[in-house]
Amino acid sequence: MSLPIDPATIDPEAFGEKQAVLEMDHEAAIEHVREVCEDVGFGIPVEFSPSELLNEKVDADRDPYYVLGACNPEIADRALDETPRIGGLFPCNMIVWQEEPGRQRVYHVSIMKIARLLGTAPNNEEWADIVDTTGDLTEEAFERFDSVETETEDAD
């Protein structure tokens, strides 16, 4: 199967990619990301560790990897009013993986921007406002990650 677009040609800003490095242990990074998300207006209704699951189920020997499913209920409600298909991308995930002991990568992509790129969300003013609002919250979260880390990257 060939892709209709070349992913290498898409600017990471177009799909809202954000990355940060936290110089702390894995559990502390998870707690920090959870607290920052809640402080800026995201709840965390879903969280799990794929690494723990895979290590247990298929003896994968994976380094720590954790998913925090962030959600702002008011924005989610507005998004569902615009397109029920957006639920296929819910929640907005913040990923934390251990690059090495004491160094954690935080990663996020905007499901609202991705939905618009895929054509599963409308290209209208309401959706633009949803994208802007979630983008502002995410930007604030990553600025707060910056305040405790030694390095932040927009994309690799």
CSV table of N, CA and C in Angstrom, one decimal:
chain,number,residue,atom,x,y,z
A,1,MET,N,0.8,-1.2,0.0
A,1,MET,CA,0.0,0.0,0.0
A,1,MET,C,0.9,1.2,0.0
A,2,SER,N,0.6,2.1,-0.9
A,2,SER,CA,1.4,3.4,-0.9
A,2,SER,C,0.6,4.5,-0.2
A,3,LEU,N,1.3,5.4,0.4
A,3,LEU,CA,0.6,6.5,1.0
A,3,LEU,C,0.3,7.6,0.0
A,4,PRO,N,-0.9,8.3,0.2
A,4,PRO,CA,-1.2,9.3,-0.8
A,4,PRO,C,-0.4,10.6,-0.6
A,5,ILE,N,0.4,10.7,0.5
A,5,ILE,CA,1.2,11.8,0.8
A,5,ILE,C,2.6,11.3,1.3
A,6,ASP,N,3.6,12.1,1.1
A,6,ASP,CA,4.9,11.7,1.6
A,6,ASP,C,5.1,12.3,3.0
A,7,PRO,N,5.0,11.5,4.1
A,7,PRO,CA,5.1,12.0,5.5
A,7,PRO,C,6.3,12.8,5.7
A,8,ALA,N,7.4,12.5,5.0
A,8,ALA,CA,8.7,13.3,5.2
A,8,ALA,C,8.6,14.7,4.8
A,9,THR,N,7.6,15.0,3.9
A,9,THR,CA,7.4,16.4,3.4
A,9,THR,C,6.5,17.2,4.3
A,10,ILE,N,5.9,16.7,5.3
A,10,ILE,CA,4.9,17.4,6.1
A,10,ILE,C,5.7,18.0,7.3
A,11,ASP,N,5.5,19.3,7.4
A,11,ASP,CA,6.1,20.1,8.5
A,11,ASP,C,5.5,19.5,9.9
A,12,PRO,N,6.3,19.2,10.8
A,12,PRO,CA,5.7,18.7,12.1
A,12,PRO,C,4.7,19.7,12.8
A,13,GLU,N,4.9,20.9,12.5
A,13,GLU,CA,3.9,21.9,13.0
A,13,GLU,C,2.5,21.6,12.4
A,14,ALA,N,2.4,21.1,11.2
A,14,ALA,CA,1.1,20.8,10.6
A,14,ALA,C,0.3,19.8,11.3
A,15,PHE,N,1.0,18.9,12.0
A,15,PHE,CA,0.3,17.9,12.8
A,15,PHE,C,0.6,18.0,14.3
A,16,GLY,N,1.1,19.2,14.7
A,16,GLY,CA,1.2,19.5,16.1
A,16,GLY,C,2.2,18.7,16.9
A,17,GLU,N,3.3,18.3,16.2
A,17,GLU,CA,4.3,17.5,17.0
A,17,GLU,C,5.0,18.4,18.0
A,18,LYS,N,5.1,17.9,19.2
A,18,LYS,CA,5.8,18.5,20.3
A,18,LYS,C,6.7,17.5,21.0
A,19,GLN,N,7.9,17.9,21.4
A,19,GLN,CA,8.8,17.0,22.1
A,19,GLN,C,9.5,17.8,23.2
A,20,ALA,N,9.8,17.1,24.3
A,20,ALA,CA,10.6,17.7,25.3
A,20,ALA,C,11.4,16.6,26.0
A,21,VAL,N,12.5,17.0,26.6
A,21,VAL,CA,13.3,16.0,27.3
A,21,VAL,C,13.2,16.4,28.8
A,22,LEU,N,12.9,15.5,29.7
A,22,LEU,CA,12.9,15.7,31.1
A,22,LEU,C,14.1,15.0,31.7
A,23,GLU,N,14.9,15.7,32.4
A,23,GLU,CA,16.1,15.1,33.1
A,23,GLU,C,15.6,14.6,34.5
A,24,MET,N,14.9,13.5,34.6
A,24,MET,CA,14.4,12.9,35.8
A,24,MET,C,14.1,11.5,35.6
A,25,ASP,N,13.8,10.7,36.7
A,25,ASP,CA,13.5,9.3,36.5
A,25,ASP,C,12.1,9.2,35.9
A,26,HIS,N,11.8,8.0,35.4
A,26,HIS,CA,10.6,7.8,34.6
A,26,HIS,C,9.3,8.0,35.4
A,27,GLU,N,9.3,7.5,36.6
A,27,GLU,CA,8.1,7.7,37.4
A,27,GLU,C,7.9,9.2,37.7
A,28,ALA,N,8.9,9.9,38.0
A,28,ALA,CA,8.8,11.3,38.3
A,28,ALA,C,8.4,12.1,37.1
A,29,ALA,N,8.8,11.7,35.9
A,29,ALA,CA,8.4,12.3,34.7
A,29,ALA,C,6.9,12.1,34.4
A,30,ILE,N,6.5,10.9,34.6
A,30,ILE,CA,5.0,10.6,34.5
A,30,ILE,C,4.2,11.5,35.4
A,31,GLU,N,4.6,11.6,36.6
A,31,GLU,CA,3.9,12.4,37.6
A,31,GLU,C,3.9,13.9,37.2
A,32,HIS,N,5.1,14.3,36.7
A,32,HIS,CA,5.2,15.7,36.3
A,32,HIS,C,4.3,16.0,35.1
A,33,VAL,N,4.3,15.2,34.1
A,33,VAL,CA,3.5,15.4,32.9
A,33,VAL,C,2.0,15.4,33.3
A,34,ARG,N,1.6,14.5,34.2
A,34,ARG,CA,0.2,14.4,34.7
A,34,ARG,C,-0.2,15.7,35.4
A,35,GLU,N,0.7,16.2,36.3
A,35,GLU,CA,0.4,17.4,37.0
A,35,GLU,C,0.3,18.6,36.1
A,36,VAL,N,1.2,18.7,35.2
A,36,VAL,CA,1.2,19.9,34.3
A,36,VAL,C,0.0,19.8,33.4
A,37,CYS,N,-0.4,18.7,32.8
A,37,CYS,CA,-1.6,18.5,32.0
A,37,CYS,C,-2.8,19.0,32.8
A,38,GLU,N,-2.9,18.5,34.0
A,38,GLU,CA,-4.1,18.9,34.8
A,38,GLU,C,-4.1,20.4,35.2
A,39,ASP,N,-2.9,21.0,35.4
A,39,ASP,CA,-2.8,22.4,35.7
A,39,ASP,C,-3.2,23.3,34.5
A,40,VAL,N,-2.9,22.8,33.3
A,40,VAL,CA,-3.3,23.7,32.1
A,40,VAL,C,-4.7,23.4,31.6
A,41,GLY,N,-5.4,22.4,32.2
A,41,GLY,CA,-6.8,22.2,31.8
A,41,GLY,C,-7.1,20.9,31.1
A,42,PHE,N,-6.2,19.9,31.1
A,42,PHE,CA,-6.5,18.6,30.6
A,42,PHE,C,-6.7,17.7,31.8
A,43,GLY,N,-7.7,16.8,31.8
A,43,GLY,CA,-7.8,15.7,32.7
A,43,GLY,C,-7.1,14.6,32.1
A,44,ILE,N,-6.8,13.5,32.9
A,44,ILE,CA,-6.2,12.3,32.4
A,44,ILE,C,-7.1,11.1,32.7
A,45,PRO,N,-8.1,10.9,31.8
A,45,PRO,CA,-9.0,9.8,32.1
A,45,PRO,C,-8.5,8.4,31.8
A,46,VAL,N,-7.4,8.4,31.0
A,46,VAL,CA,-6.8,7.1,30.6
A,46,VAL,C,-5.3,7.1,30.7
A,47,GLU,N,-4.7,6.1,31.3
A,47,GLU,CA,-3.3,6.0,31.3
A,47,GLU,C,-2.9,4.6,31.4
A,48,PHE,N,-1.8,4.2,30.7
A,48,PHE,CA,-1.3,2.8,30.8
A,48,PHE,C,0.1,2.7,30.3
A,49,SER,N,0.7,1.6,30.6
A,49,SER,CA,2.1,1.4,30.2
A,49,SER,C,2.2,0.3,29.2
A,50,PRO,N,2.4,0.6,27.9
A,50,PRO,CA,2.5,-0.4,26.9
A,50,PRO,C,3.8,-1.3,27.2
A,51,SER,N,4.8,-0.7,27.7
A,51,SER,CA,6.0,-1.5,28.0
A,51,SER,C,5.8,-2.6,29.0
A,52,GLU,N,5.0,-2.2,30.1
A,52,GLU,CA,4.7,-3.2,31.1
A,52,GLU,C,3.9,-4.3,30.5
A,53,LEU,N,2.9,-4.0,29.7
A,53,LEU,CA,2.0,-5.0,29.1
A,53,LEU,C,2.8,-5.9,28.1
A,54,LEU,N,3.6,-5.3,27.3
A,54,LEU,CA,4.4,-6.1,26.3
A,54,LEU,C,5.5,-6.9,27.0
A,55,ASN,N,6.1,-6.4,28.0
A,55,ASN,CA,7.1,-7.1,28.7
A,55,ASN,C,6.5,-8.3,29.4
A,56,GLU,N,5.2,-8.2,29.9
A,56,GLU,CA,4.5,-9.3,30.5
A,56,GLU,C,4.0,-10.3,29.5
A,57,LYS,N,3.4,-9.8,28.5
A,57,LYS,CA,2.6,-10.7,27.5
A,57,LYS,C,3.5,-11.4,26.5
A,58,VAL,N,4.5,-10.7,26.0
A,58,VAL,CA,5.4,-11.2,25.0
A,58,VAL,C,6.9,-11.2,25.3
A,59,ASP,N,7.2,-11.0,26.6
A,59,ASP,CA,8.6,-10.9,27.0
A,59,ASP,C,9.4,-10.0,26.1
A,60,ALA,N,8.9,-8.8,25.9
A,60,ALA,CA,9.5,-7.8,25.0
A,60,ALA,C,10.7,-7.1,25.5
A,61,ASP,N,11.0,-7.1,26.8
A,61,ASP,CA,12.1,-6.4,27.3
A,61,ASP,C,12.2,-5.0,26.9
A,62,ARG,N,11.1,-4.2,26.9
A,62,ARG,CA,11.1,-2.8,26.5
A,62,ARG,C,11.4,-1.9,27.7
A,63,ASP,N,12.1,-0.8,27.4
A,63,ASP,CA,12.4,0.2,28.3
A,63,ASP,C,11.0,0.9,28.7
A,64,PRO,N,11.0,1.6,29.9
A,64,PRO,CA,9.8,2.2,30.3
A,64,PRO,C,9.2,3.2,29.2
A,65,TYR,N,7.9,3.0,29.0
A,65,TYR,CA,7.1,3.7,28.0
A,65,TYR,C,5.7,3.9,28.6
A,66,TYR,N,5.2,5.1,28.6
A,66,TYR,CA,3.9,5.3,29.3
A,66,TYR,C,3.1,6.3,28.5
A,67,VAL,N,1.7,6.1,28.5
A,67,VAL,CA,0.8,6.9,27.7
A,67,VAL,C,-0.2,7.5,28.7
A,68,LEU,N,-0.3,8.9,28.7
A,68,LEU,CA,-1.2,9.6,29.5
A,68,LEU,C,-2.3,10.2,28.5
A,69,GLY,N,-3.5,9.7,28.6
A,69,GLY,CA,-4.5,10.2,27.7
A,69,GLY,C,-5.2,11.4,28.2
A,70,ALA,N,-4.8,12.5,27.7
A,70,ALA,CA,-5.3,13.8,28.2
A,70,ALA,C,-6.6,14.2,27.5
A,71,CYS,N,-7.5,14.9,28.2
A,71,CYS,CA,-8.7,15.3,27.7
A,71,CYS,C,-9.2,16.6,28.4
A,72,ASN,N,-9.7,17.5,27.6
A,72,ASN,CA,-10.4,18.7,28.1
A,72,ASN,C,-11.9,18.4,27.7
A,73,PRO,N,-12.8,18.1,28.6
A,73,PRO,CA,-14.1,17.7,28.3
A,73,PRO,C,-14.9,18.8,27.5
A,74,GLU,N,-14.7,20.1,27.7
A,74,GLU,CA,-15.5,21.1,27.0
A,74,GLU,C,-15.0,21.1,25.5
A,75,ILE,N,-13.7,21.0,25.3
A,75,ILE,CA,-13.2,20.9,23.9
A,75,ILE,C,-13.6,19.6,23.2
A,76,ALA,N,-13.5,18.5,23.9
A,76,ALA,CA,-13.9,17.2,23.4
A,76,ALA,C,-15.4,17.3,23.0
A,77,ASP,N,-16.2,17.9,23.8
A,77,ASP,CA,-17.7,18.0,23.5
A,77,ASP,C,-17.9,18.8,22.2
A,78,ARG,N,-17.2,19.9,22.1
A,78,ARG,CA,-17.3,20.8,20.9
A,78,ARG,C,-16.8,20.0,19.6
A,79,ALA,N,-15.7,19.3,19.8
A,79,ALA,CA,-15.2,18.5,18.7
A,79,ALA,C,-16.1,17.4,18.2
A,80,LEU,N,-16.8,16.8,19.1
A,80,LEU,CA,-17.8,15.7,18.8
A,80,LEU,C,-19.0,16.3,18.1
A,81,ASP,N,-19.3,17.6,18.5
A,81,ASP,CA,-20.4,18.3,17.8
A,81,ASP,C,-20.1,18.5,16.3
A,82,GLU,N,-18.8,18.7,16.0
A,82,GLU,CA,-18.4,19.0,14.7
A,82,GLU,C,-18.2,17.7,13.8
A,83,THR,N,-17.7,16.7,14.5
A,83,THR,CA,-17.6,15.4,13.8
A,83,THR,C,-17.5,14.3,14.8
A,84,PRO,N,-18.4,13.3,14.8
A,84,PRO,CA,-18.3,12.2,15.7
A,84,PRO,C,-17.1,11.3,15.4
A,85,ARG,N,-16.5,11.4,14.2
A,85,ARG,CA,-15.4,10.6,13.9
A,85,ARG,C,-14.1,10.9,14.7
A,86,ILE,N,-14.1,12.1,15.3
A,86,ILE,CA,-12.9,12.5,16.1
A,86,ILE,C,-12.7,11.6,17.2
A,87,GLY,N,-13.8,11.0,17.7
A,87,GLY,CA,-13.6,10.0,18.8
A,87,GLY,C,-12.7,8.9,18.5
A,88,GLY,N,-12.5,8.6,17.2
A,88,GLY,CA,-11.5,7.5,16.8
A,88,GLY,C,-10.1,7.9,17.2
A,89,LEU,N,-9.9,9.2,17.5
A,89,LEU,CA,-8.5,9.6,17.8
A,89,LEU,C,-8.4,10.0,19.3
A,90,PHE,N,-9.5,10.0,20.0
A,90,PHE,CA,-9.5,10.4,21.5
A,90,PHE,C,-8.7,9.3,22.2
A,91,PRO,N,-8.1,9.7,23.4
A,91,PRO,CA,-7.9,11.0,23.9
A,91,PRO,C,-6.6,11.6,23.2
A,92,CYS,N,-6.3,12.8,23.6
A,92,CYS,CA,-5.0,13.5,23.2
A,92,CYS,C,-3.9,12.9,24.0
A,93,ASN,N,-3.0,12.2,23.4
A,93,ASN,CA,-2.0,11.5,24.2
A,93,ASN,C,-0.7,12.3,24.5
A,94,MET,N,-0.2,12.1,25.7
A,94,MET,CA,1.1,12.6,26.0
A,94,MET,C,1.9,11.3,26.3
A,95,ILE,N,2.9,11.1,25.6
A,95,ILE,CA,3.7,9.9,25.7
A,95,ILE,C,5.0,10.2,26.5
A,96,VAL,N,5.4,9.3,27.4
A,96,VAL,CA,6.7,9.5,28.1
A,96,VAL,C,7.5,8.2,28.0
A,97,TRP,N,8.6,8.3,27.3
A,97,TRP,CA,9.5,7.1,27.2
A,97,TRP,C,10.9,7.4,27.7
A,98,GLN,N,11.5,6.4,28.3
A,98,GLN,CA,12.8,6.5,28.8
A,98,GLN,C,13.8,6.3,27.7
A,99,GLU,N,14.6,7.4,27.4
A,99,GLU,CA,15.7,7.3,26.4
A,99,GLU,C,16.9,6.6,27.1
A,100,GLU,N,17.1,6.9,28.3
A,100,GLU,CA,18.2,6.3,29.2
A,100,GLU,C,17.8,6.6,30.6
A,101,PRO,N,18.3,5.9,31.6
A,101,PRO,CA,18.0,6.2,32.9
A,101,PRO,C,18.2,7.7,33.3
A,102,GLY,N,17.2,8.4,33.8
A,102,GLY,CA,17.3,9.8,34.2
A,102,GLY,C,17.0,10.7,33.0
A,103,ARG,N,16.6,10.2,31.9
A,103,ARG,CA,16.3,11.0,30.7
A,103,ARG,C,15.1,10.5,30.0
A,104,GLN,N,14.0,11.3,30.1
A,104,GLN,CA,12.7,10.9,29.5
A,104,GLN,C,12.3,11.8,28.4
A,105,ARG,N,11.8,11.2,27.3
A,105,ARG,CA,11.2,12.0,26.2
A,105,ARG,C,9.7,12.1,26.4
A,106,VAL,N,9.2,13.3,26.3
A,106,VAL,CA,7.7,13.6,26.3
A,106,VAL,C,7.4,13.9,24.8
A,107,TYR,N,6.3,13.2,24.3
A,107,TYR,CA,6.0,13.4,22.9
A,107,TYR,C,4.5,13.5,22.8
A,108,HIS,N,4.1,14.4,21.8
A,108,HIS,CA,2.6,14.7,21.6
A,108,HIS,C,2.4,15.0,20.1
A,109,VAL,N,1.3,14.6,19.6
A,109,VAL,CA,0.9,15.1,18.3
A,109,VAL,C,-0.6,15.5,18.5
A,110,SER,N,-1.0,16.5,17.7
A,110,SER,CA,-2.4,17.1,17.8
A,110,SER,C,-3.4,16.2,17.1
A,111,ILE,N,-4.3,15.6,17.8
A,111,ILE,CA,-5.3,14.8,17.1
A,111,ILE,C,-6.2,15.7,16.3
A,112,MET,N,-6.4,17.0,16.8
A,112,MET,CA,-7.3,17.9,16.1
A,112,MET,C,-6.7,18.3,14.8
A,113,LYS,N,-5.3,18.6,14.7
A,113,LYS,CA,-4.7,18.9,13.5
A,113,LYS,C,-4.6,17.7,12.5
A,114,ILE,N,-4.4,16.5,13.1
A,114,ILE,CA,-4.3,15.3,12.3
A,114,ILE,C,-5.7,15.0,11.6
A,115,ALA,N,-6.7,15.2,12.4
A,115,ALA,CA,-8.1,15.0,11.9
A,115,ALA,C,-8.4,15.9,10.7
A,116,ARG,N,-7.9,17.1,10.8
A,116,ARG,CA,-8.1,18.1,9.7
A,116,ARG,C,-7.3,17.7,8.5
A,117,LEU,N,-6.0,17.3,8.7
A,117,LEU,CA,-5.2,16.8,7.6
A,117,LEU,C,-5.8,15.6,6.9
A,118,LEU,N,-6.4,14.7,7.7
A,118,LEU,CA,-7.0,13.5,7.1
A,118,LEU,C,-8.3,13.7,6.4
A,119,GLY,N,-8.9,14.9,6.7
A,119,GLY,CA,-10.2,15.2,6.1
A,119,GLY,C,-11.4,14.6,7.0
A,120,THR,N,-11.1,14.1,8.2
A,120,THR,CA,-12.1,13.6,9.1
A,120,THR,C,-12.7,14.7,10.0
A,121,ALA,N,-12.2,15.9,9.9
A,121,ALA,CA,-12.7,17.0,10.6
A,121,ALA,C,-13.0,18.1,9.6
A,122,PRO,N,-13.9,19.0,9.9
A,122,PRO,CA,-14.3,20.0,8.9
A,122,PRO,C,-13.2,21.1,8.9
A,123,ASN,N,-13.1,21.8,7.8
A,123,ASN,CA,-12.2,22.9,7.6
A,123,ASN,C,-13.1,24.2,7.8
A,124,ASN,N,-13.5,24.5,9.0
A,124,ASN,CA,-14.3,25.7,9.2
A,124,ASN,C,-13.8,26.5,10.4
A,125,GLU,N,-14.5,27.6,10.7
A,125,GLU,CA,-14.0,28.4,11.8
A,125,GLU,C,-14.1,27.8,13.2
A,126,GLU,N,-15.1,27.0,13.4
A,126,GLU,CA,-15.3,26.3,14.7
A,126,GLU,C,-14.1,25.3,14.9
A,127,TRP,N,-13.8,24.6,13.9
A,127,TRP,CA,-12.7,23.6,14.0
A,127,TRP,C,-11.3,24.4,14.2
A,128,ALA,N,-11.2,25.5,13.5
A,128,ALA,CA,-9.9,26.3,13.6
A,128,ALA,C,-9.8,26.8,15.1
A,129,ASP,N,-10.9,27.2,15.7
A,129,ASP,CA,-10.9,27.6,17.1
A,129,ASP,C,-10.6,26.4,18.0
A,130,ILE,N,-11.1,25.2,17.7
A,130,ILE,CA,-10.8,24.1,18.5
A,130,ILE,C,-9.3,23.8,18.4
A,131,VAL,N,-8.7,23.8,17.2
A,131,VAL,CA,-7.3,23.6,17.0
A,131,VAL,C,-6.5,24.6,17.8
A,132,ASP,N,-6.9,25.9,17.7
A,132,ASP,CA,-6.2,26.9,18.4
A,132,ASP,C,-6.2,26.8,19.9
A,133,THR,N,-7.4,26.4,20.4
A,133,THR,CA,-7.6,26.3,21.9
A,133,THR,C,-6.7,25.1,22.4
A,134,THR,N,-6.8,23.9,21.7
A,134,THR,CA,-6.0,22.8,22.2
A,134,THR,C,-4.5,23.1,22.0
A,135,GLY,N,-4.2,23.8,20.9
A,135,GLY,CA,-2.8,24.2,20.7
A,135,GLY,C,-2.3,25.1,21.8
A,136,ASP,N,-3.1,26.0,22.2
A,136,ASP,CA,-2.6,26.9,23.3
A,136,ASP,C,-2.4,26.1,24.6
A,137,LEU,N,-3.3,25.2,24.9
A,137,LEU,CA,-3.1,24.4,26.1
A,137,LEU,C,-1.9,23.5,26.1
A,138,THR,N,-1.7,22.9,24.9
A,138,THR,CA,-0.5,22.1,24.7
A,138,THR,C,0.8,22.9,24.8
A,139,GLU,N,0.8,24.1,24.1
A,139,GLU,CA,1.9,25.0,24.2
A,139,GLU,C,2.3,25.3,25.6
A,140,GLU,N,1.2,25.7,26.4
A,140,GLU,CA,1.5,26.0,27.8
A,140,GLU,C,2.1,24.8,28.6
A,141,ALA,N,1.5,23.6,28.3
A,141,ALA,CA,2.1,22.5,29.0
A,141,ALA,C,3.6,22.3,28.6
A,142,PHE,N,3.9,22.4,27.4
A,142,PHE,CA,5.3,22.2,27.0
A,142,PHE,C,6.2,23.3,27.5
A,143,GLU,N,5.7,24.5,27.6
A,143,GLU,CA,6.5,25.6,28.3
A,143,GLU,C,6.7,25.3,29.7
A,144,ARG,N,5.8,24.6,30.4
A,144,ARG,CA,6.0,24.3,31.8
A,144,ARG,C,7.0,23.1,31.9
A,145,PHE,N,7.0,22.2,30.9
A,145,PHE,CA,8.0,21.1,30.9
A,145,PHE,C,9.3,21.8,30.8
A,146,ASP,N,9.5,22.8,30.0
A,146,ASP,CA,10.7,23.6,29.8
A,146,ASP,C,11.3,24.1,31.1
A,147,SER,N,10.4,24.5,32.0
A,147,SER,CA,10.8,25.1,33.2
A,147,SER,C,11.6,24.2,34.2
A,148,VAL,N,11.5,22.9,33.9
A,148,VAL,CA,12.2,22.0,34.8
A,148,VAL,C,13.2,21.1,34.1
A,149,GLU,N,13.4,21.3,32.8
A,149,GLU,CA,14.3,20.5,32.1
A,149,GLU,C,15.5,21.2,31.5
A,150,THR,N,16.4,20.5,31.0
A,150,THR,CA,17.6,21.1,30.5
A,150,THR,C,17.6,21.2,29.0
A,151,GLU,N,16.7,20.5,28.3
A,151,GLU,CA,16.7,20.5,26.9
A,151,GLU,C,15.2,20.3,26.4
A,152,THR,N,14.8,21.0,25.4
A,152,THR,CA,13.6,20.8,24.7
A,152,THR,C,13.8,20.9,23.2
A,153,GLU,N,13.1,20.0,22.5
A,153,GLU,CA,13.2,20.0,21.1
A,153,GLU,C,11.9,20.0,20.5
A,154,ASP,N,11.7,20.7,19.4
A,154,ASP,CA,10.4,20.7,18.6
A,154,ASP,C,10.2,19.5,17.9
A,155,ALA,N,11.3,19.0,17.2
A,155,ALA,CA,11.2,17.7,16.5
A,155,ALA,C,12.6,17.2,16.2
A,156,ASP,N,12.7,15.9,16.0
A,156,ASP,CA,14.0,15.3,15.6
A,156,ASP,C,14.0,15.1,14.2
